[in-house]
């Protein structure tokens, strides 16, 4: 495997910088705040950080609308602050990756402003334009017209404010389209490589890549996008062989084949829902009342969803890619409701036992270690339903939950007003807290090479009739029983109990329990 060595024992902590820790009292988290909390993050067992975009932006999509790749958004600090953060991270033996948004920029990016002009210039083909303000692409690509002096509509990636950069079309169907081999597409790729190089030279350890599957258009099997990544990785990985890239793609058979090191196992709906979906995301809720409409996930104790739903989907992808890189399980991210919205703390402990003992490089979202809630909040910066998972980190019971010494009315988002014991200060010294559960699971990974990222997963027992599920990673056995029934089992070797949730002996597991055993 050509993945960087440091990923073998990496555990990532995702930080939504707006909401982590504010040191300059403006109500918004900042880079210095992250630096101050590094020891806390390390004490959890996380040795790598992923920061959501920190670049200059009008923040119509929380920073996923970059208006200058080479400047830090002033609200987070300066380039020097980033450099100091990188240094502080490395001094602690940790790693840091930034969020690369290669598919689109903000419509306020100077390249787009130039590209929107009627007169031809060097940026005219950096974005994707049709040849008339009255014609949209004939293949259903979303495009916006009537907003610019240029006579054309521009293709967008997400919101209207996010025009797509031009990586070309795999199959050309209209005269204004460029091929992926065109100079125009190559220029875009080279420009993005330059952005990567700029931060890697500063010591950043890699990137999480936004919408990694979407570069090339008319690209049904994503072949063109894969080729584009191969081109970029050939350059950047030869210059920075230890840099790590994680894709927001959720198709490891594609992403890991074209050079990514990791791919997120996101909640994607293909083939009636992917494996992660069946595990803990097969649910829905009323956006007004917040009432749960249904939950049919494997980890919901009352359901009859069997683990086979997950395995049928995961195993194929795992087997196809296990020599190429890692499938990353995650507790949540800034786009999904936190698990606390659907599950009791007990159920979440079980889910964490599973997610954090699987192969691949795991990611935990800030605040998930203390069970922060998914809040009912008005939208902020294009968050909509996602806003509820982006509230300020809950450090303690001081003003603004210790997130900021600024004025309450200036906070980026309000702090949860039901803190209960969901703060770091409440949990850090309590051996029975969720935080310490997370710590123990992470410690187990760090202490045992065979429980780190290495792809050594083996199914021992799975059935269409029982929820009982047993898997093995070398000398460790994992017995998972998120059901209402007691189950009996026989493990193939003599073992001793190591850790778990609920109750189990070496041949019996109680309802709603998870047990980890080690060969004697
Ligand atoms: C995925 C990001 O995670 C999400 O937050 C963003 O809105 C879209 N990509 C568009 O960049």
Coordinates of C-alpha atoms and ligand atoms in Angstrom, one line a residue:
X1 CA 0.0 0.0 0.0
X2 CA 1.4 3.4 -0.9
X3 CA -0.5 5.3 1.8
X4 CA 1.5 7.4 4.2
X5 CA 2.9 5.5 7.2
X6 CA 1.4 7.9 9.7
X7 CA -2.2 6.9 8.7
X8 CA -1.6 3.5 10.2
X9 CA -2.3 4.8 13.6
X10 CA -4.2 7.9 12.8
X11 CA -7.4 8.9 14.5
X12 CA -8.9 12.1 13.2
X13 CA -10.9 14.8 15.0
X14 CA -13.0 17.0 12.7
X15 CA -13.2 20.7 13.7
X16 CA -15.8 23.1 12.4
X17 CA -13.5 26.1 13.2
X18 CA -16.4 28.6 13.6
X19 CA -17.6 26.7 16.7
X20 CA -14.6 25.3 18.5
X21 CA -12.9 27.9 20.6
X22 CA -12.9 31.7 20.3
X23 CA -9.9 33.5 21.7
X24 CA -10.5 37.0 20.4
X25 CA -14.0 37.4 21.8
X26 CA -15.7 38.0 18.4
X27 CA -18.0 35.1 19.0
X28 CA -16.4 32.9 16.3
X29 CA -13.9 30.2 16.8
X30 CA -10.4 30.8 15.5
X31 CA -7.0 29.1 14.7
X32 CA -5.5 30.2 18.0
X33 CA -8.4 28.6 19.8
X34 CA -7.7 25.3 18.1
X35 CA -4.1 25.6 19.1
X36 CA -5.0 26.1 22.7
X37 CA -7.1 23.0 22.7
X38 CA -4.5 20.7 21.1
X39 CA -3.6 19.0 24.4
X40 CA -7.2 18.3 25.1
X41 CA -7.6 16.7 21.6
X42 CA -4.5 14.7 22.1
X43 CA -5.7 13.5 25.5
X44 CA -8.7 12.0 23.8
X45 CA -6.4 9.8 21.7
X46 CA -6.9 11.8 18.5
X47 CA -3.6 12.5 16.7
X48 CA -4.8 14.2 13.6
X49 CA -7.1 17.1 12.8
X50 CA -9.3 17.9 9.8
X51 CA -10.4 21.6 9.7
X52 CA -13.4 22.6 7.6
X53 CA -12.4 25.4 5.1
X54 CA -10.5 28.3 6.7
X55 CA -10.0 30.3 3.5
X56 CA -11.3 33.8 2.6
X57 CA -15.0 33.4 1.8
X58 CA -18.3 35.3 1.8
X59 CA -19.5 32.3 3.8
X60 CA -22.7 31.6 1.8
X61 CA -21.8 27.9 2.4
X62 CA -19.8 28.1 5.6
X63 CA -16.5 28.5 3.7
X64 CA -17.2 25.9 1.0
X65 CA -17.4 29.0 -1.2
X66 CA -13.7 30.1 -1.4
X67 CA -13.0 33.6 -2.7
X68 CA -9.2 33.3 -2.3
X69 CA -7.4 30.0 -1.8
X70 CA -4.3 31.8 -0.6
X71 CA -5.7 33.8 2.2
X72 CA -7.0 32.8 5.6
X73 CA -10.4 34.2 6.5
X74 CA -9.7 37.1 8.9
X75 CA -12.2 35.8 11.3
X76 CA -10.0 32.7 11.9
X77 CA -6.7 34.6 12.1
X78 CA -3.8 35.0 9.8
X79 CA -1.4 32.9 7.7
X80 CA 1.1 33.2 10.6
X81 CA -1.6 31.8 13.0
X82 CA -1.9 28.8 10.6
X83 CA 1.8 28.3 10.5
X84 CA 2.0 28.4 14.3
X85 CA -0.9 26.0 14.6
X86 CA 0.9 23.6 12.2
X87 CA 4.0 23.8 14.3
X88 CA 2.1 23.2 17.5
X89 CA 0.4 20.2 16.0
X90 CA 3.7 18.7 14.8
X91 CA 5.4 19.4 18.2
X92 CA 2.8 17.1 19.7
X93 CA 3.4 14.4 17.1
X94 CA 0.0 15.1 15.6
X95 CA -1.0 15.8 12.0
X96 CA -3.3 18.3 10.3
X97 CA -5.3 18.3 7.1
X98 CA -7.2 21.2 5.6
X99 CA -10.3 21.2 3.5
X100 CA -9.7 21.5 -0.2
X101 CA -12.6 22.7 -2.3
X102 CA -11.5 22.0 -5.9
X103 CA -14.9 21.7 -7.7
X104 CA -16.1 25.3 -7.4
X105 CA -15.2 28.7 -6.0
X106 CA -17.4 31.4 -4.6
X107 CA -19.0 33.7 -7.2
X108 CA -17.0 36.4 -5.5
X109 CA -13.7 34.9 -6.4
X110 CA -11.7 37.3 -8.6
X111 CA -11.3 34.5 -11.2
X112 CA -15.0 34.2 -11.5
X113 CA -15.4 37.9 -11.7
X114 CA -13.0 38.0 -14.6
X115 CA -14.6 34.9 -16.2
X116 CA -18.0 36.7 -16.1
X117 CA -16.8 39.6 -18.2
X118 CA -18.0 39.9 -21.8
X119 CA -14.4 40.4 -23.0
X120 CA -12.3 37.3 -23.4
X121 CA -9.4 37.1 -20.8
X122 CA -7.2 34.4 -19.3
X123 CA -10.0 33.3 -16.9
X124 CA -12.8 33.0 -19.5
X125 CA -12.5 29.2 -19.6
X126 CA -11.7 28.6 -15.9
X127 CA -15.4 28.0 -15.3
X128 CA -18.0 26.2 -17.4
X129 CA -20.1 28.5 -19.6
X130 CA -22.6 27.8 -22.2
X131 CA -22.6 30.1 -25.3
X132 CA -25.8 32.0 -24.6
X133 CA -27.4 33.5 -21.6
X134 CA -30.6 31.8 -22.8
X135 CA -29.3 28.3 -23.1
X136 CA -28.7 25.9 -20.2
X137 CA -26.6 22.7 -20.7
X138 CA -28.7 20.1 -22.5
X139 CA -27.7 17.3 -20.1
X140 CA -29.4 18.7 -17.0
X141 CA -26.3 20.2 -15.4
X142 CA -27.5 23.0 -13.1
X143 CA -26.6 26.4 -14.5
X144 CA -27.4 30.1 -13.8
X145 CA -28.1 32.8 -16.4
X146 CA -28.8 36.5 -16.6
X147 CA -26.5 37.5 -13.8
X148 CA -23.4 38.5 -15.8
X149 CA -22.3 40.7 -18.7
X150 CA -21.0 37.5 -20.3
X151 CA -23.5 36.0 -22.7
X152 CA -23.7 32.5 -21.3
X153 CA -25.0 30.5 -18.3
X154 CA -22.5 29.2 -15.8
X155 CA -22.6 25.7 -14.4
X156 CA -22.8 25.4 -10.6
X157 CA -21.7 22.7 -8.2
X158 CA -24.0 23.3 -5.3
X159 CA -25.6 26.6 -4.4
X160 CA -26.0 29.4 -7.0
X161 CA -23.0 31.1 -5.5
X162 CA -20.7 28.2 -6.3
X163 CA -19.8 28.2 -10.0
X164 CA -18.0 25.0 -11.1
X165 CA -14.4 25.1 -12.1
X166 CA -13.7 23.8 -15.6
X167 CA -12.1 20.3 -15.4
X168 CA -13.6 19.5 -18.8
X169 CA -16.1 17.0 -20.1
X170 CA -15.5 13.3 -20.6
X171 CA -18.1 13.0 -23.4
X172 CA -18.5 16.2 -25.4
X173 CA -22.0 16.9 -26.4
X174 CA -22.1 20.7 -27.0
X175 CA -19.7 23.1 -28.8
X176 CA -18.8 25.1 -25.6
X177 CA -17.6 22.1 -23.7
X178 CA -13.8 21.3 -23.3
X179 CA -12.4 17.9 -23.2
X180 CA -10.5 16.6 -20.2
X181 CA -7.3 16.7 -22.4
X182 CA -7.8 20.3 -23.3
X183 CA -5.5 23.1 -22.2
X184 CA -8.4 24.7 -20.4
X185 CA -9.0 21.6 -18.2
X186 CA -5.3 21.0 -17.6
X187 CA -4.9 24.7 -16.5
X188 CA -7.6 24.1 -13.9
X189 CA -5.9 21.0 -12.6
X190 CA -2.5 22.7 -12.5
X191 CA -4.0 25.6 -10.7
X192 CA -5.4 23.3 -8.0
X193 CA -2.1 21.4 -7.7
X194 CA -0.5 24.8 -7.0
X195 CA -3.0 25.4 -4.2
X196 CA -2.2 22.1 -2.6
X197 CA 1.6 22.7 -3.0
X198 CA 1.3 26.1 -1.3
X199 CA -0.1 24.5 1.9
X200 CA 1.9 21.3 1.8
X201 CA 5.0 23.4 1.7
X202 CA 3.8 25.1 4.8
X203 CA 3.8 21.8 6.5
X204 CA 0.1 20.8 6.2
X205 CA -0.2 17.0 6.1
X206 CA -2.8 16.7 3.5
X207 CA -6.4 17.5 2.5
X208 CA -10.0 16.4 2.9
X209 CA -11.3 16.9 -0.6
X210 CA -14.8 18.3 -1.0
X211 CA -17.0 16.8 -3.7
X212 CA -14.1 14.8 -5.0
X213 CA -16.2 12.8 -7.4
X214 CA -17.6 15.8 -9.3
X215 CA -14.7 17.5 -11.1
X216 CA -15.4 16.3 -14.7
X217 CA -18.9 16.6 -16.3
X218 CA -20.7 14.2 -18.6
X219 CA -18.7 11.6 -16.7
X220 CA -21.2 8.9 -15.8
X221 CA -18.7 6.4 -14.4
X222 CA -16.5 9.1 -13.0
X223 CA -13.7 7.9 -15.3
X224 CA -12.8 11.5 -16.3
X225 CA -12.7 12.6 -12.6
X226 CA -10.5 9.6 -11.7
X227 CA -8.1 10.5 -14.5
X228 CA -8.0 14.1 -13.3
X229 CA -7.1 13.0 -9.8
X230 CA -4.4 10.6 -11.2
X231 CA -2.9 13.5 -13.0
X232 CA -2.9 15.7 -9.9
X233 CA -1.7 13.0 -7.5
X234 CA 1.2 12.0 -9.9
X235 CA 2.5 15.5 -9.4
X236 CA 1.7 16.2 -5.8
X237 CA 2.5 12.8 -4.3
X238 CA 5.9 12.7 -5.9
X239 CA 6.7 16.1 -4.3
X240 CA 5.0 15.2 -0.9
X241 CA 4.9 11.4 -0.5
X242 CA 3.8 11.6 3.1
X243 CA 0.7 13.8 2.3
X244 CA -2.6 12.2 2.9
X245 CA -5.9 12.8 1.0
X246 CA -9.3 11.8 2.1
X247 CA -12.1 11.9 -0.4
X248 CA -15.7 13.0 0.1
X249 CA -16.7 10.5 -2.5
X250 CA -18.0 7.4 -0.7
X251 CA -17.1 5.1 -3.6
X252 CA -13.7 3.7 -2.4
X253 CA -13.6 1.4 -5.5
X254 CA -13.1 4.6 -7.5
X255 CA -11.5 7.1 -5.1
X256 CA -8.8 4.7 -3.7
X257 CA -8.1 3.4 -7.2
X258 CA -7.2 6.9 -8.5
X259 CA -4.9 7.7 -5.6
X260 CA -6.8 8.8 -2.6
X261 CA -5.6 7.3 0.7
X262 CA -8.9 7.3 2.4
X263 CA -12.6 7.6 1.5
X264 CA -15.4 8.5 3.9
X265 CA -18.1 5.9 4.4
X266 CA -20.8 8.5 4.2
X267 CA -24.6 8.1 4.4
X268 CA -25.2 7.7 0.7
X269 CA -28.4 6.4 -0.8
X270 CA -27.2 4.1 -3.6
X271 CA -28.7 0.6 -4.0
X272 CA -31.3 1.4 -1.4
X273 CA -28.8 2.8 1.0
X274 CA -25.1 2.0 1.6
X275 CA -23.7 0.1 4.5
X276 CA -23.2 3.1 6.8
X277 CA -26.8 4.1 6.1
X278 CA -28.0 0.7 7.3
X279 CA -25.9 0.8 10.4
X280 CA -27.0 4.0 12.0
X281 CA -28.5 6.5 9.4
X282 CA -31.6 4.7 8.2
X283 CA -33.9 7.3 9.8
X284 CA -35.9 10.4 9.3
X285 CA -37.4 13.2 11.3
X286 CA -39.9 16.0 11.1
X287 CA -37.9 19.2 10.3
X288 CA -40.6 21.3 12.1
X289 CA -41.2 19.4 15.3
X290 CA -38.0 17.4 15.3
X291 CA -40.0 14.3 16.0
X292 CA -38.4 11.1 14.7
X293 CA -40.6 9.6 12.0
X294 CA -38.8 6.3 11.8
X295 CA -35.5 4.6 12.6
X296 CA -34.8 1.3 10.8
X297 CA -31.1 1.2 11.5
X298 CA -29.2 -1.9 12.6
X299 CA -28.0 -0.1 15.8
X300 CA -31.5 0.9 16.9
X301 CA -32.1 -1.8 19.4
X302 CA -35.8 -2.5 18.6
X303 CA -35.4 -3.0 14.8
X304 CA -35.1 -6.1 12.8
X305 CA -32.4 -4.8 10.5
X306 CA -29.7 -7.4 10.2
X307 CA -26.0 -6.8 9.8
X308 CA -26.1 -8.5 6.4
X309 CA -27.5 -5.2 4.9
X310 CA -24.3 -3.6 5.9
X311 CA -22.0 -6.5 5.0
X312 CA -23.4 -7.1 1.6
X313 CA -22.5 -3.5 0.7
X314 CA -19.3 -3.0 2.7
X315 CA -17.5 -6.3 2.1
X316 CA -17.4 -5.9 -1.6
X317 CA -15.9 -2.4 -1.4
X318 CA -13.6 -3.4 1.4
X319 CA -12.3 -6.5 -0.5
X320 CA -11.8 -4.5 -3.7
X321 CA -9.8 -1.8 -2.0
X322 CA -8.0 -3.3 1.0
X323 CA -4.6 -3.2 -0.7
X324 CA -5.1 0.4 -1.9
X325 CA -6.2 2.5 1.1
X326 CA -8.7 2.9 3.9
X327 CA -12.5 3.2 4.2
X328 CA -13.1 5.8 6.9
X329 CA -15.9 5.4 9.4
X330 CA -17.1 8.5 11.0
X331 CA -19.3 9.4 14.0
X332 CA -20.9 12.3 12.1
X333 CA -19.7 15.4 10.2
X334 CA -20.9 19.0 9.7
X335 CA -23.5 17.9 7.1
X336 CA -25.3 15.2 9.2
X337 CA -27.5 15.3 12.3
X338 CA -25.5 14.2 15.3
X339 CA -26.3 10.6 16.4
X340 CA -27.7 11.9 19.7
X341 CA -30.8 13.0 17.7
X342 CA -31.7 9.3 17.1
X343 CA -30.0 7.3 19.8
X344 CA -29.7 7.0 23.5
X345 CA -26.3 7.4 25.0
X346 CA -26.2 3.7 25.6
X347 CA -26.8 3.0 21.9
X348 CA -24.2 5.5 21.0
X349 CA -21.6 3.8 23.1
X350 CA -22.4 0.6 21.2
X351 CA -22.2 2.4 17.9
X352 CA -18.8 3.9 18.9
X353 CA -17.5 0.4 19.9
X354 CA -18.2 -0.7 16.3
X355 CA -17.2 2.4 14.4
X356 CA -13.9 2.8 16.3
X357 CA -12.8 -0.8 16.2
X358 CA -13.3 -1.2 12.4
X359 CA -10.3 -1.1 10.0
X360 CA -9.6 2.1 8.2
X361 CA -8.8 5.5 9.6
X362 CA -11.7 6.7 11.9
X363 CA -13.0 10.2 12.2
X364 CA -14.8 11.7 15.2
X365 CA -16.7 15.0 14.9
X366 CA -16.0 17.6 17.6
X367 CA -18.4 17.4 20.4
X368 CA -19.4 13.8 19.7
X369 CA -17.1 12.7 22.4
X370 CA -19.4 14.4 25.0
X371 CA -22.6 13.6 23.2
X372 CA -23.6 17.1 22.1
X373 CA -27.1 17.5 20.8
X374 CA -28.4 18.2 17.3
X375 CA -30.1 21.5 18.0
X376 CA -33.1 23.1 16.4
X377 CA -31.5 26.3 15.1
X378 CA -32.3 28.8 12.4
X379 CA -30.1 28.4 9.4
X380 CA -26.6 30.0 9.4
X381 CA -24.3 30.4 6.4
X382 CA -26.1 28.0 4.1
X383 CA -26.4 25.4 6.8
X384 CA -30.2 24.8 6.9
X385 CA -30.8 21.4 8.4
X386 CA -27.1 21.0 8.9
X387 CA -26.9 24.0 11.3
X388 CA -28.0 22.0 14.3
X389 CA -24.8 20.0 14.2
X390 CA -22.6 23.1 14.1
X391 CA -23.2 24.7 17.5
X392 CA -20.4 25.9 19.8
X393 CA -18.3 23.3 21.6
X394 CA -19.4 22.8 25.2
X395 CA -16.3 23.2 27.4
X396 CA -17.7 24.0 30.8
X397 CA -20.6 25.8 32.6
X398 CA -19.1 29.3 32.4
X399 CA -20.5 32.0 30.1
X400 CA -21.2 30.7 26.6
X401 CA -20.2 27.2 27.8
X402 CA -16.6 28.3 27.8
X403 CA -16.6 28.6 24.0
X404 CA -16.2 32.4 23.9
X405 CA -15.7 35.3 26.3
X406 CA -17.5 37.5 23.8
X407 CA -21.0 38.8 24.1
X408 CA -23.8 36.2 23.9
X409 CA -25.4 38.1 21.0
X410 CA -22.2 37.9 18.9
X411 CA -21.9 34.2 19.0
X412 CA -21.7 32.4 15.7
X413 CA -24.5 30.2 16.8
X414 CA -26.2 30.0 20.2
X415 CA -24.9 27.5 22.7
X416 CA -27.2 24.6 23.7
X417 CA -29.2 25.8 26.6
X418 CA -29.6 22.3 28.0
X419 CA -26.0 21.6 28.7
X420 CA -26.7 19.0 31.5
X421 CA -23.5 17.1 31.8
X422 CA -22.6 17.4 28.2
X423 CA -19.5 19.4 28.7
X424 CA -15.9 18.5 28.8
X425 CA -15.5 19.6 32.4
X426 CA -18.3 17.3 33.5
X427 CA -16.9 14.3 31.7
X428 CA -13.2 14.5 31.7
X429 CA -12.6 13.0 35.2
X430 CA -15.6 10.8 35.3
X431 CA -14.5 7.3 34.4
X432 CA -18.0 6.4 33.3
X433 CA -18.5 9.3 30.9
X434 CA -19.0 9.0 27.2
X435 CA -15.8 11.0 26.8
X436 CA -13.8 8.3 28.7
X437 CA -15.5 5.6 26.7
X438 CA -14.2 7.2 23.6
X439 CA -10.8 7.5 25.1
X440 CA -10.7 3.9 26.1
X441 CA -11.6 2.8 22.6
X442 CA -9.0 5.0 21.1
X443 CA -6.4 3.8 23.5
X444 CA -7.2 0.2 22.6
X445 CA -6.5 1.1 19.0
X446 CA -3.2 2.8 19.7
X447 CA -2.0 0.0 22.1
X448 CA -2.6 -2.8 19.6
X449 CA -1.2 -2.6 16.1
X450 CA -3.8 -5.0 14.8
X451 CA -6.6 -2.6 15.8
X452 CA -5.2 0.4 14.0
X453 CA -6.1 1.2 10.4
X454 CA -4.8 -2.1 9.0
X455 CA -7.3 -3.9 6.8
X456 CA -7.5 -7.2 8.6
X457 CA -11.3 -7.6 9.0
X458 CA -12.9 -11.0 9.2
X459 CA -16.5 -11.9 9.7
X460 CA -17.0 -14.7 12.2
X461 CA -20.7 -14.8 12.5
X462 CA -23.5 -12.9 10.7
X463 CA -27.0 -14.1 10.0
X464 CA -30.2 -13.1 8.3
X465 CA -32.2 -14.0 11.4
X466 CA -30.4 -12.6 14.3
X467 CA -28.7 -9.3 14.9
X468 CA -25.8 -10.9 16.6
X469 CA -22.6 -10.1 14.7
X470 CA -19.1 -11.3 15.5
X471 CA -16.0 -10.1 13.7
X472 CA -12.3 -10.6 14.2
X473 CA -9.1 -8.6 13.8
X474 CA -6.2 -11.0 14.5
X475 CA -6.2 -11.7 18.2
X476 CA -9.3 -9.6 18.9
X477 CA -12.9 -10.7 18.7
X478 CA -15.8 -8.3 18.7
X479 CA -19.3 -9.5 19.6
X480 CA -22.1 -7.0 18.8
X481 CA -25.6 -7.4 19.9
X482 CA -27.8 -4.3 19.4
X483 CA -31.0 -6.4 19.9
X484 CA -33.6 -7.1 22.6
X485 CA -32.4 -10.7 23.0
X486 CA -29.7 -12.5 24.9
X487 CA -27.5 -14.4 22.5
X488 CA -25.2 -17.4 22.9
X489 CA -22.1 -17.9 20.9
X490 CA -18.9 -19.9 20.7
X491 CA -15.6 -18.2 19.7
X492 CA -13.0 -20.3 17.9
X493 CA -10.3 -19.7 20.4
X494 CA -9.8 -19.3 24.2
X495 CA -10.3 -15.6 25.0
X496 CA -10.5 -13.1 27.8
X497 CA -12.9 -10.1 28.1
X498 CA -11.2 -6.8 27.4
X499 CA -13.8 -4.1 27.2
X500 CA -17.4 -3.4 26.2
X501 CA -20.8 -2.0 26.8
X502 CA -23.6 -3.9 28.6
X503 CA -22.9 -7.4 29.8
X504 CA -21.2 -10.4 28.3
X505 CA -19.3 -13.5 29.2
X506 CA -17.1 -15.5 26.8
X507 CA -20.1 -17.4 25.4
X508 CA -23.2 -15.2 26.2
X509 CA -24.1 -11.6 25.5
X510 CA -27.0 -9.7 27.0
X511 CA -29.4 -7.6 25.0
X512 CA -28.0 -4.2 23.8
X513 CA -24.4 -5.1 24.5
X514 CA -21.0 -5.1 22.8
X515 CA -18.0 -7.0 24.0
X516 CA -14.4 -7.1 23.0
X517 CA -12.4 -10.2 23.7
X518 CA -8.7 -11.0 23.2
X519 CA -7.1 -14.4 22.5
X520 CA -5.5 -15.8 25.7
Ligands
LIG1 C1 -19.8 19.0 0.9 C2 -19.5 19.8 2.2 O1 -19.3 18.9 3.2 C3 -20.7 20.6 2.4 O2 -20.7 21.2 3.7 C4 -20.8 21.7 1.3 O3 -21.9 22.5 1.5 C5 -20.8 21.0 -0.1 N1 -19.8 19.9 -0.2 C6 -20.5 22.0 -1.2 O4 -19.2 22.4 -1.2

